[in-house]
């Protein structure tokens, strides 16, 4: 057997020297990674199995398959004495929140990121630094203050209010990320557009924006996922069942009663999670393109 | 439309890239900016394009100051040193982009883009993206994009640096013809003196942000204003020898290490001034020992086809010259050389200024002729 054809190394090969060093490295990393991800895998497996069974043996083996736990899909479930609103209303609201958040966040951070990357104005460096600081700021600390602000503006108990607050908290980070993408666009290309007859704004959307598309994709995905999984702000600022979202729906399943229906909870949890998983599988390429090289022009 | 620089300076934070530039470019002229890396060629173009604002001074198009005119309103075409193609567009869209900005209808603009693409031999690549092209092809896309709108002013920053030798010569002719035909005032930056000599009506030699000389190729070659210009132009470069001037009754003696010769010219400089003697390789001739002025030992022989380029040393100083193919000279031979006294240059050792050249100028002025300056 010649070494050159030995693309996939057989572990049972007689001479261990034939096993190339790099191959051995790959095998070892796979073993370690598999080992580390096993608990995560079992978590998801358990979630799935318990959502379709009434009882489980040894915590993991389903005794009887049932779709009773998924009943929330076709009826309004009751938890204790309270009837929860329809899950479809919650889904719609969550979509609305995540979508609206994405639009607001992307528009603002793309413009801010461009300005921070390309323009000279007093306080630019200060802005850039505070953007990072703002990102690190714990939003819980702001809850009370924000409550007053929203109340004054009449935005309390509306999805709009939450959307704005969430956007404000998220924009610093996405601005910083997209700024890194703008930094990577060569000046010459933008200048070229100016010479070819564009004004600055035309050059921006005809030439620069198409070049940072991967960055826009990345921050869109991020903000959508952040909106989808938001809980704290919704829990604090929203009371009306008409404005329920999936996160607060789950919370209502757990929180209102002493006896938690775990079957229902896992099924609803899975329902909440599925779009995110699919979303991630389809968009991970864009996410991986992200470089955090936003510090090129500080 | 004339272009005029008036006392133009450009300063980057703490670095003076261009200082007190003064020159005028005539309508329809082809000018080359030639100079070593970092001398401010690109900066000059950028100011013409409106991408940099001069720190000081004025730039005129005609008699209008255009310091603050936006790039888009200048009707210029530019090829950037880095090509600066739009990566997300096909070659066709790249070339048509300037026309799109002028709101030329789609059909017409693609038609014109294709025509320009043919000019730069890119008609088979119209549907590719820039990343699928070679460096030379990308450069030609940039050239086509600059030409397509038939600008008033064409700025080219090393537009042919990446083309192979044959294509380069073809493109030179093509570009030159087109420029003359459309009468586009063109300013081209290049490192390549041959390219500059071949294409330009006039060449501006820049060094450290200052124009050293701005003249026609023939004049630059025959009357370099200083050592820098003399050294920069000509391939192989001019030979430089240290010497001293000793005045004689009706002329002077050029006295150097191991040689001296009489020159029937008078210079208004003090006796025993240190000078640098400049002789182009083509102006040296191998002669008999009796008539020879320089004596040297051959150290290298290069065959160039039609003739041979020889390197030799006179003591420490290297000297290069051409001989015809039938001269039998071997490595290590001692040979004797005589310069063409009409074609030698004498530069001040101190300032590098051409001492004969300034004499010629005053001579011309006395005679009342024009054209030398
Ligand atoms: N944006 C800038 N900021 C600071 N200094 C600059 C800037 N652009 C150019 N310079 C400096 O100005 C000088 C002239 O630069 P320029 O790009 O005009 O050189 P060049 O003649 O085009 O050189 P090359 O042939 O290498 O392209 C250089 O010393 C360069 O370092
Ligand atoms: Mg340059």
XYZ file of C-alpha atoms and ligand atoms in Angstrom:
703
model
C 0.000 0.000 0.000
C 1.496 3.306 -0.916
C 1.231 6.259 1.337
C -0.094 8.655 -1.275
C -3.401 6.872 -1.660
C -3.940 6.712 2.047
C -6.512 9.463 2.214
C -8.757 8.051 4.892
C -6.552 6.373 7.430
C -7.720 3.021 8.667
C -7.205 2.876 12.395
C -6.402 -0.818 12.312
C -3.473 -0.430 9.971
C -0.569 -2.607 10.865
C 2.209 -0.083 10.689
C 1.361 2.946 12.800
C 3.958 5.055 10.963
C 1.667 4.998 7.960
C -0.868 6.913 9.940
C 0.066 10.463 9.121
C 0.546 12.885 11.880
C -2.061 15.312 10.576
C -4.619 12.538 10.324
C -3.965 11.508 13.852
C -4.495 15.081 14.950
C -7.838 15.234 13.200
C -9.004 11.983 14.751
C -8.040 13.140 18.191
C -9.854 16.417 17.820
C -12.945 14.615 16.626
C -12.892 12.334 19.640
C -12.557 15.251 22.016
C -15.246 17.278 20.300
C -17.639 14.344 20.204
C -17.075 13.730 23.880
C -17.710 17.365 24.728
C -20.824 17.676 22.626
C -22.457 14.491 23.870
C -24.221 16.170 26.824
C -25.620 18.798 24.476
C -26.796 16.148 22.099
C -28.548 14.255 24.884
C -30.205 17.443 26.027
C -31.815 17.903 22.668
C -32.662 14.238 22.424
C -34.350 14.324 25.797
C -36.269 17.433 24.852
C -37.570 15.766 21.734
C -38.401 12.430 23.340
C -40.157 13.860 26.320
C -42.281 16.058 24.109
C -43.772 13.016 22.394
C -44.161 10.649 25.317
C -46.366 10.596 28.334
C -43.840 9.015 30.627
C -40.184 8.075 30.383
C -38.213 5.166 31.740
C -34.851 5.934 33.282
C -35.373 9.515 32.306
C -34.671 8.971 28.647
C -36.573 6.005 27.171
C -40.153 6.855 26.165
C -42.837 4.523 27.470
C -45.665 5.541 25.233
C -45.767 7.830 22.229
C -48.371 10.575 22.414
C -49.137 13.857 20.722
C -51.125 15.070 23.676
C -48.264 17.427 24.585
C -48.517 19.161 21.252
C -52.192 19.964 21.809
C -51.364 23.687 22.011
C -51.090 23.684 18.255
C -54.811 23.205 17.739
C -56.405 24.421 20.965
C -55.896 27.066 23.586
C -54.375 25.201 26.496
C -55.343 25.759 30.063
C -52.729 26.004 32.727
C -54.323 25.680 36.121
C -57.486 27.701 35.877
C -56.213 30.139 33.245
C -56.607 29.775 29.558
C -53.521 30.807 27.596
C -53.886 32.716 24.355
C -53.309 30.891 21.107
C -49.734 29.857 20.380
C -50.188 31.218 16.863
C -50.807 34.689 18.232
C -47.618 34.351 20.259
C -45.709 33.146 17.216
C -46.990 36.026 15.138
C -46.031 38.521 17.843
C -42.573 37.011 18.181
C -42.065 37.223 14.444
C -43.245 40.799 14.469
C -40.869 41.683 17.258
C -37.865 39.905 15.745
C -38.562 41.221 12.256
C -39.150 44.788 13.357
C -36.065 44.697 15.530
C -33.987 43.411 12.627
C -35.161 46.168 10.307
C -34.573 48.980 12.795
C -31.247 47.613 13.932
C -29.842 46.922 10.477
C -30.808 50.282 9.021
C -29.367 52.251 11.900
C -26.195 50.264 12.394
C -25.349 50.154 8.684
C -25.483 53.925 8.555
C -23.674 54.399 11.849
C -21.047 51.806 10.952
C -20.317 53.550 7.678
C -19.955 56.902 9.379
C -17.635 55.480 12.015
C -15.531 53.694 9.443
C -15.307 56.333 6.754
C -16.027 59.808 7.977
C -14.099 62.332 9.974
C -16.091 64.102 12.643
C -15.297 65.359 16.099
C -15.743 62.697 18.743
C -15.505 59.784 16.357
C -13.011 57.911 18.490
C -15.049 58.623 21.581
C -18.133 57.237 19.884
C -16.312 54.119 18.877
C -15.097 53.447 22.387
C -18.458 54.136 23.967
C -20.079 51.762 21.503
C -18.059 48.950 22.997
C -18.767 50.135 26.519
C -22.505 50.311 25.822
C -22.454 46.765 24.600
C -20.960 45.572 27.844
C -23.501 47.503 29.889
C -25.870 45.166 31.798
C -29.346 45.897 30.534
C -30.984 44.667 33.749
C -29.614 47.705 35.494
C -31.613 49.895 33.165
C -34.968 48.186 33.596
C -36.540 50.597 36.052
C -35.367 53.686 34.232
C -36.551 52.329 30.924
C -39.910 51.524 32.504
C -40.389 55.185 33.378
C -39.322 56.306 29.949
C -41.675 53.924 28.174
C -44.491 54.833 30.516
C -44.020 58.531 29.795
C -43.972 57.874 26.076
C -47.073 55.712 26.326
C -45.170 52.750 24.963
C -45.485 50.526 27.947
C -47.234 47.245 27.270
C -46.641 47.526 23.507
C -44.384 45.430 21.320
C -43.167 48.672 19.781
C -41.747 49.843 23.068
C -39.872 46.615 23.613
C -38.626 46.685 20.050
C -37.160 50.150 20.493
C -35.502 49.328 23.785
C -34.061 46.104 22.457
C -32.806 47.868 19.338
C -31.104 50.508 21.449
C -29.323 47.814 23.429
C -28.290 45.861 20.340
C -27.252 48.629 17.973
C -23.823 49.272 19.514
C -22.622 45.746 18.883
C -23.977 45.429 15.368
C -22.616 48.851 14.515
C -19.239 47.704 15.650
C -19.458 44.512 13.632
C -20.580 46.191 10.437
C -17.930 48.859 10.836
C -15.349 46.095 10.493
C -16.871 45.162 7.154
C -16.823 48.751 5.952
C -13.172 49.009 6.973
C -12.426 46.169 4.584
C -13.847 47.982 1.573
C -10.910 49.674 -0.142
C -11.085 53.447 -0.425
C -10.086 53.213 -4.049
C -13.278 51.397 -4.946
C -15.428 54.043 -3.339
C -13.366 56.808 -4.914
C -13.708 55.131 -8.239
C -17.463 55.384 -7.915
C -17.173 59.090 -7.110
C -15.127 59.637 -10.242
C -17.534 57.600 -12.323
C -20.221 60.099 -11.480
C -21.750 59.067 -8.161
C -22.249 61.391 -5.258
C -21.342 60.071 -1.866
C -24.764 58.594 -1.148
C -25.074 56.926 -4.527
C -21.597 55.478 -4.173
C -22.629 54.222 -0.782
C -25.596 52.214 -1.905
C -24.464 51.246 -5.374
C -20.943 50.188 -4.557
C -20.184 50.041 -0.848
C -23.361 48.414 0.440
C -23.183 45.481 -2.010
C -19.656 44.844 -0.792
C -20.681 44.579 2.860
C -23.636 42.285 2.159
C -22.122 39.439 4.166
C -21.876 41.796 7.118
C -25.448 42.915 6.728
C -26.503 39.275 6.591
C -24.572 38.576 9.765
C -26.068 41.396 11.799
C -29.538 40.645 10.444
C -29.274 37.081 11.624
C -27.943 38.159 14.957
C -30.632 40.683 15.593
C -33.370 38.378 14.414
C -32.212 35.668 16.776
C -31.864 38.170 19.585
C -35.412 39.370 18.989
C -36.706 35.838 18.762
C -35.166 34.824 22.062
C -35.845 38.040 23.985
C -37.499 37.438 27.302
C -36.550 39.845 30.062
C -37.857 43.023 28.473
C -41.080 41.342 27.402
C -41.615 39.915 30.846
C -41.072 43.317 32.446
C -42.905 45.645 30.104
C -45.766 43.603 28.678
C -48.876 42.563 30.565
C -51.608 42.185 28.004
C -52.204 38.644 26.702
C -52.764 40.121 23.264
C -49.086 40.981 23.165
C -47.843 37.592 24.292
C -44.789 36.134 22.613
C -43.363 32.643 22.627
C -40.931 33.409 25.415
C -43.611 34.730 27.715
C -45.905 31.922 26.619
C -43.360 29.431 27.915
C -42.984 31.419 31.075
C -46.733 31.255 31.634
C -46.664 27.486 31.284
C -44.036 27.240 33.977
C -44.800 30.074 36.251
C -48.491 30.204 37.017
C -48.897 26.938 38.779
C -47.130 24.708 41.193
C -47.470 21.628 39.077
C -45.547 22.118 35.858
C -46.684 20.075 32.879
C -43.267 19.036 31.623
C -44.604 17.347 28.543
C -46.349 20.516 27.468
C -43.346 22.622 28.377
C -40.908 20.556 26.328
C -43.237 20.468 23.349
C -43.757 24.225 23.428
C -40.035 24.734 24.022
C -39.230 22.624 21.001
C -41.759 24.555 18.953
C -40.084 27.760 20.041
C -36.650 26.418 19.183
C -37.244 24.770 15.813
C -37.246 27.930 13.698
C -33.991 28.995 15.312
C -32.319 25.693 14.530
C -33.425 25.755 10.923
C -32.512 29.381 10.645
C -29.059 28.645 11.952
C -28.475 25.702 9.661
C -29.330 27.801 6.627
C -27.453 30.902 7.631
C -24.365 29.650 9.401
C -22.242 30.378 6.347
C -23.011 34.069 6.618
C -22.407 33.993 10.348
C -19.024 32.390 9.913
C -17.912 35.156 7.551
C -18.022 37.618 10.318
C -14.703 38.954 11.384
C -14.516 40.979 14.479
C -11.866 43.152 12.883
C -13.757 46.268 13.757
C -10.769 47.760 15.498
C -8.857 48.673 12.374
C -9.523 52.355 12.532
C -9.820 53.302 16.170
C -9.111 73.105 -21.370
C -5.729 73.896 -19.896
C -4.823 72.548 -16.537
C -2.725 74.699 -14.298
C -1.135 74.053 -10.922
C -0.333 77.197 -9.006
C 1.847 76.842 -5.925
C 0.047 73.638 -5.008
C 1.135 71.865 -1.828
C -0.308 68.827 -0.127
C 0.519 67.912 3.405
C -0.476 64.685 5.114
C -0.616 65.046 8.878
C 3.123 65.667 9.222
C 4.468 64.693 5.864
C 4.810 67.092 2.941
C 3.856 64.950 -0.055
C 3.819 67.771 -2.629
C 5.435 71.151 -2.255
C 4.836 74.236 -4.351
C 3.955 72.541 -7.591
C 3.724 74.851 -10.605
C 3.014 73.676 -14.114
C 0.598 73.990 -16.983
C -0.732 71.231 -19.173
C -2.073 72.172 -22.575
C -5.396 71.032 -23.933
C -5.119 67.604 -25.537
C -1.621 67.018 -24.275
C -0.315 63.661 -23.097
C 1.789 64.154 -19.990
C 3.642 61.533 -18.010
C 4.531 61.860 -14.369
C 7.710 59.964 -13.779
C 9.517 59.503 -10.532
C 10.598 57.081 -7.843
C 8.154 55.431 -5.454
C 6.671 57.813 -2.913
C 7.511 61.013 -4.755
C 3.897 62.182 -4.879
C 2.659 61.010 -8.267
C -0.539 59.436 -7.012
C -1.129 62.393 -4.700
C -0.955 64.740 -7.691
C -3.510 62.686 -9.588
C -5.782 62.490 -6.567
C -5.807 66.264 -6.315
C -6.670 66.517 -9.988
C -9.470 64.034 -9.444
C -10.811 65.973 -6.484
C -10.280 63.151 -4.027
C -7.667 65.102 -2.099
C -7.887 68.817 -1.487
C -4.644 70.764 -1.854
C -3.403 72.109 1.456
C -2.253 75.242 -0.288
C -2.442 76.749 -3.777
C -4.917 76.491 -6.622
C -5.658 74.074 -9.418
C -7.244 75.575 -12.519
C -9.216 73.943 -15.295
C -9.156 76.671 -17.909
C -9.326 79.813 -15.812
C -11.587 78.355 -13.174
C -10.277 77.314 -9.761
C -11.566 73.801 -9.166
C -10.080 73.005 -5.766
C -13.501 72.266 -4.321
C -15.306 70.900 -7.344
C -16.662 67.430 -6.632
C -15.090 64.510 -8.499
C -18.343 63.640 -10.218
C -18.589 67.113 -11.745
C -15.129 67.078 -13.284
C -15.833 64.645 -16.108
C -12.652 62.694 -15.603
C -11.772 59.086 -16.163
C -9.294 57.475 -13.848
C -7.421 54.218 -13.598
C -6.315 53.579 -10.043
C -3.055 51.958 -9.163
C -5.078 49.178 -7.513
C -7.576 49.072 -10.443
C -10.459 49.558 -7.980
C -12.953 47.505 -9.952
C -16.388 46.861 -8.529
C -16.129 43.243 -7.387
C -19.861 42.627 -7.344
C -20.421 43.595 -10.963
C -19.586 41.810 -14.191
C -16.989 43.273 -16.521
C -19.809 44.609 -18.687
C -21.450 46.389 -15.778
C -18.122 47.670 -14.536
C -17.379 49.306 -17.851
C -20.920 50.612 -18.245
C -21.054 52.010 -14.726
C -19.978 55.591 -15.556
C -22.601 55.690 -18.305
C -25.226 54.381 -15.938
C -24.537 57.357 -13.712
C -25.118 59.624 -16.693
C -28.483 57.890 -17.151
C -27.582 56.587 -20.588
C -30.271 54.043 -21.614
C -29.321 50.446 -20.982
C -29.022 49.369 -24.594
C -26.786 52.226 -25.637
C -24.603 51.956 -22.604
C -24.004 48.236 -23.049
C -23.271 48.885 -26.696
C -20.656 51.450 -25.831
C -19.246 49.260 -23.070
C -18.786 46.427 -25.537
C -17.122 48.703 -28.026
C -14.667 49.926 -25.421
C -14.092 46.368 -24.256
C -13.084 45.408 -27.784
C -10.577 48.210 -27.764
C -8.795 46.676 -24.782
C -9.297 43.121 -26.114
C -11.753 42.086 -23.432
C -14.772 41.236 -25.557
C -14.648 37.594 -24.482
C -14.710 38.349 -20.786
C -17.752 40.584 -20.526
C -19.755 38.261 -18.316
C -17.042 37.494 -15.815
C -16.591 39.022 -12.417
C -13.317 40.860 -11.747
C -12.151 38.108 -9.389
C -12.191 35.690 -12.326
C -9.709 37.776 -14.317
C -5.946 37.957 -14.319
C -4.173 41.081 -13.129
C -3.577 42.320 -16.649
C -7.185 41.728 -17.621
C -8.404 43.596 -14.558
C -6.169 46.471 -15.472
C -7.688 46.607 -18.930
C -11.192 46.631 -17.455
C -10.130 49.640 -15.414
C -8.786 51.290 -18.535
C -12.004 50.630 -20.436
C -14.081 51.979 -17.581
C -12.021 55.173 -17.569
C -12.319 55.586 -21.332
C -15.948 54.708 -21.868
C -17.413 58.092 -21.053
C -14.873 59.910 -23.228
C -13.778 62.183 -20.405
C -12.234 65.620 -20.695
C -9.337 64.520 -18.594
C -7.890 61.062 -18.297
C -5.856 60.193 -15.212
C -3.907 56.975 -15.369
C -2.016 55.653 -12.374
C 0.356 53.054 -13.770
C -2.298 51.679 -16.099
C -0.086 49.100 -17.759
C 2.170 47.864 -14.994
C 0.684 44.386 -15.088
C 0.576 43.705 -18.802
C 3.026 41.462 -20.581
C 5.606 43.132 -22.806
C 3.820 42.564 -26.101
C 0.400 43.583 -24.903
C 1.948 46.609 -23.273
C 3.330 47.836 -26.570
C 0.009 47.194 -28.286
C -1.932 49.018 -25.621
C 0.513 51.894 -25.721
C -0.197 52.469 -29.393
C -3.910 51.958 -28.935
C -4.116 54.372 -26.063
C -1.960 56.934 -27.757
C -4.029 56.821 -30.945
C -7.272 57.063 -29.070
C -5.973 59.944 -27.016
C -4.932 61.883 -30.092
C -8.129 61.044 -31.906
C -10.432 62.127 -29.084
C -8.052 64.877 -27.953
C -8.380 63.837 -24.332
C -5.937 65.609 -22.069
C -4.150 62.738 -20.381
C -1.914 62.495 -17.377
C -0.268 59.174 -16.845
C 1.813 58.049 -13.908
C 4.450 55.482 -14.608
C 7.589 53.956 -13.206
C 8.672 52.887 -16.617
C 10.785 55.533 -18.318
C 10.594 53.760 -21.655
C 6.824 53.893 -21.546
C 6.972 57.574 -20.667
C 9.424 58.320 -23.463
C 7.315 56.388 -25.947
C 3.959 57.896 -25.129
C 4.272 61.331 -23.646
C 4.273 64.705 -25.328
C 5.966 65.965 -22.226
C 7.297 64.287 -19.127
C 7.374 65.713 -15.633
C 10.094 64.229 -13.505
C 9.190 64.319 -9.839
C 11.322 63.770 -6.808
C 10.360 64.261 -3.181
C 7.252 66.209 -4.046
C 8.930 68.618 -6.422
C 9.109 68.808 -10.180
C 12.706 68.413 -11.255
C 12.105 69.041 -14.911
C 9.080 69.208 -17.176
C 9.937 68.873 -20.827
C 9.672 66.861 -24.009
C 11.355 63.449 -23.986
C 14.099 64.586 -26.390
C 14.945 67.639 -24.320
C 14.960 65.662 -21.090
C 17.306 63.174 -22.594
C 19.619 65.670 -24.209
C 19.554 68.397 -21.570
C 18.868 66.964 -18.137
C 18.599 69.811 -15.702
C 20.298 67.986 -12.852
C 21.898 64.739 -11.784
C 18.586 63.313 -10.657
C 16.976 63.667 -14.073
C 20.112 62.449 -15.800
C 20.286 59.393 -13.595
C 16.587 58.697 -13.905
C 16.291 58.746 -17.669
C 18.119 56.439 -19.988
C 18.670 52.739 -19.872
C 21.362 51.755 -19.100
C 21.806 54.822 -16.929
C 24.285 57.567 -17.564
C 27.841 57.073 -16.300
C 28.889 59.436 -13.558
C 32.507 60.282 -12.804
C 33.953 62.612 -10.193
C 36.129 65.391 -11.561
C 37.376 68.896 -11.074
C 37.330 71.901 -13.419
C 40.527 73.826 -14.072
C 40.185 76.983 -16.130
C 42.378 77.500 -19.147
C 42.802 80.411 -21.432
C 39.903 79.720 -23.820
C 38.394 76.645 -22.279
C 38.854 74.337 -19.348
C 40.399 71.099 -18.333
C 38.234 68.388 -16.792
C 40.498 66.621 -14.383
C 39.597 63.342 -12.733
C 41.256 60.335 -11.203
C 43.435 58.858 -13.921
C 42.216 61.049 -16.742
C 41.945 64.607 -17.924
C 40.790 66.243 -21.110
C 40.395 69.662 -22.597
C 36.970 71.125 -23.246
C 36.496 74.171 -25.382
C 33.732 75.628 -23.275
C 33.667 78.308 -20.648
C 31.687 78.014 -17.432
C 31.089 80.752 -14.919
C 32.275 78.780 -11.957
C 35.281 79.153 -9.696
C 38.486 77.395 -10.545
C 38.859 73.872 -9.128
C 35.128 73.410 -8.651
C 34.229 69.819 -7.927
C 31.878 68.430 -10.541
C 30.168 65.223 -11.584
C 30.839 64.307 -15.169
C 27.949 62.595 -16.935
C 28.365 60.527 -20.098
C 25.709 58.290 -21.604
C 26.896 54.781 -22.537
C 26.157 55.460 -26.187
C 28.469 58.472 -26.179
C 31.588 56.448 -25.366
C 33.753 54.910 -28.048
C 36.513 52.339 -27.818
C 39.643 53.868 -29.383
C 43.376 53.238 -29.586
C 45.553 53.813 -26.554
C 46.990 56.986 -28.015
C 43.607 58.659 -28.490
C 41.968 57.264 -25.371
C 40.951 59.480 -22.475
C 39.703 56.807 -20.097
C 41.486 53.584 -19.470
C 39.421 50.739 -18.052
C 39.347 46.977 -17.491
C 36.355 45.039 -18.829
C 34.389 43.278 -16.083
C 31.216 42.171 -17.803
C 29.833 41.661 -21.293
C 26.104 41.557 -22.096
C 24.912 40.571 -25.532
C 21.900 42.635 -26.498
C 21.468 41.336 -30.013
C 22.370 44.271 -32.197
C 25.216 45.395 -29.955
C 27.007 44.552 -26.768
C 26.824 46.362 -23.451
C 30.159 46.336 -21.653
C 30.866 47.141 -18.032
C 34.341 48.132 -17.004
C 36.118 49.735 -14.080
C 38.454 52.679 -14.053
C 40.208 52.189 -10.777
C 37.192 52.100 -8.455
C 34.638 53.756 -10.723
C 32.369 51.618 -12.900
C 31.681 52.716 -16.459
C 29.352 51.276 -19.081
C 29.378 51.597 -22.841
C 28.245 49.932 -26.050
C 30.356 48.267 -28.703
C 29.287 46.711 -31.965
C 29.122 42.938 -32.222
C 32.205 42.578 -34.408
C 34.581 44.157 -31.886
C 36.535 41.393 -30.222
C 36.794 42.365 -26.597
C 37.146 39.804 -23.855
C 36.572 39.819 -20.164
C 39.627 41.316 -18.431
C 40.871 43.262 -21.433
C 42.219 46.745 -20.933
C 40.489 49.165 -23.263
C 40.653 52.881 -23.968
C 37.611 55.083 -24.300
C 36.926 58.490 -25.699
C 33.723 60.431 -24.995
C 31.728 62.424 -27.502
C 32.632 65.855 -26.174
C 29.472 67.394 -27.617
C 27.303 65.123 -25.514
C 28.904 65.212 -22.104
C 27.175 66.735 -19.107
C 28.771 68.611 -16.264
C 26.884 68.727 -12.980
C 27.777 70.672 -9.906
C 28.929 68.214 -7.301
C 27.328 70.317 -4.610
C 23.851 71.068 -5.970
C 23.577 68.464 -8.720
C 22.582 71.195 -11.174
C 23.622 70.889 -14.796
C 26.245 73.596 -15.310
C 26.371 73.289 -19.087
C 22.623 73.305 -19.345
C 22.249 76.661 -17.648
C 24.913 77.941 -20.014
C 22.924 76.658 -22.976
C 19.854 78.427 -21.718
C 21.553 81.777 -21.457
C 23.079 81.148 -24.848
C 19.645 80.501 -26.332
C 18.240 83.567 -24.706
C 20.979 85.696 -26.184
C 20.294 84.235 -29.600
C 16.617 84.970 -29.133
C 15.550 81.440 -29.992
C 12.771 79.586 -28.257
C 11.998 75.993 -27.593
C 14.809 74.945 -25.403
C 13.193 75.610 -22.081
N -3.244 59.230 2.888
C -1.965 59.496 3.199
N -1.613 59.799 4.468
C -0.337 60.076 4.778
N 0.682 60.063 3.917
C 0.409 59.755 2.635
C -0.923 59.457 2.209
N -0.897 59.195 0.885
C 0.382 59.324 0.506
N 1.179 59.665 1.553
C 2.620 59.922 1.492
O 2.850 60.887 0.512
C 3.958 60.528 -0.290
C 3.574 60.470 -1.748
O 2.689 59.405 -1.928
P 2.151 58.963 -3.346
O 1.145 57.895 -3.132
O 1.713 60.156 -4.094
O 3.461 58.338 -4.015
P 3.645 57.775 -5.487
O 4.550 58.703 -6.182
O 2.325 57.516 -6.114
O 4.417 56.435 -5.227
P 4.237 55.006 -5.953
O 4.999 55.105 -7.236
O 4.867 54.057 -5.020
O 2.773 54.770 -6.155
C 4.494 59.217 0.253
O 5.633 59.478 1.024
C 3.376 58.696 1.092
O 3.881 58.011 2.203
Mg 1.263 55.830 -6.630
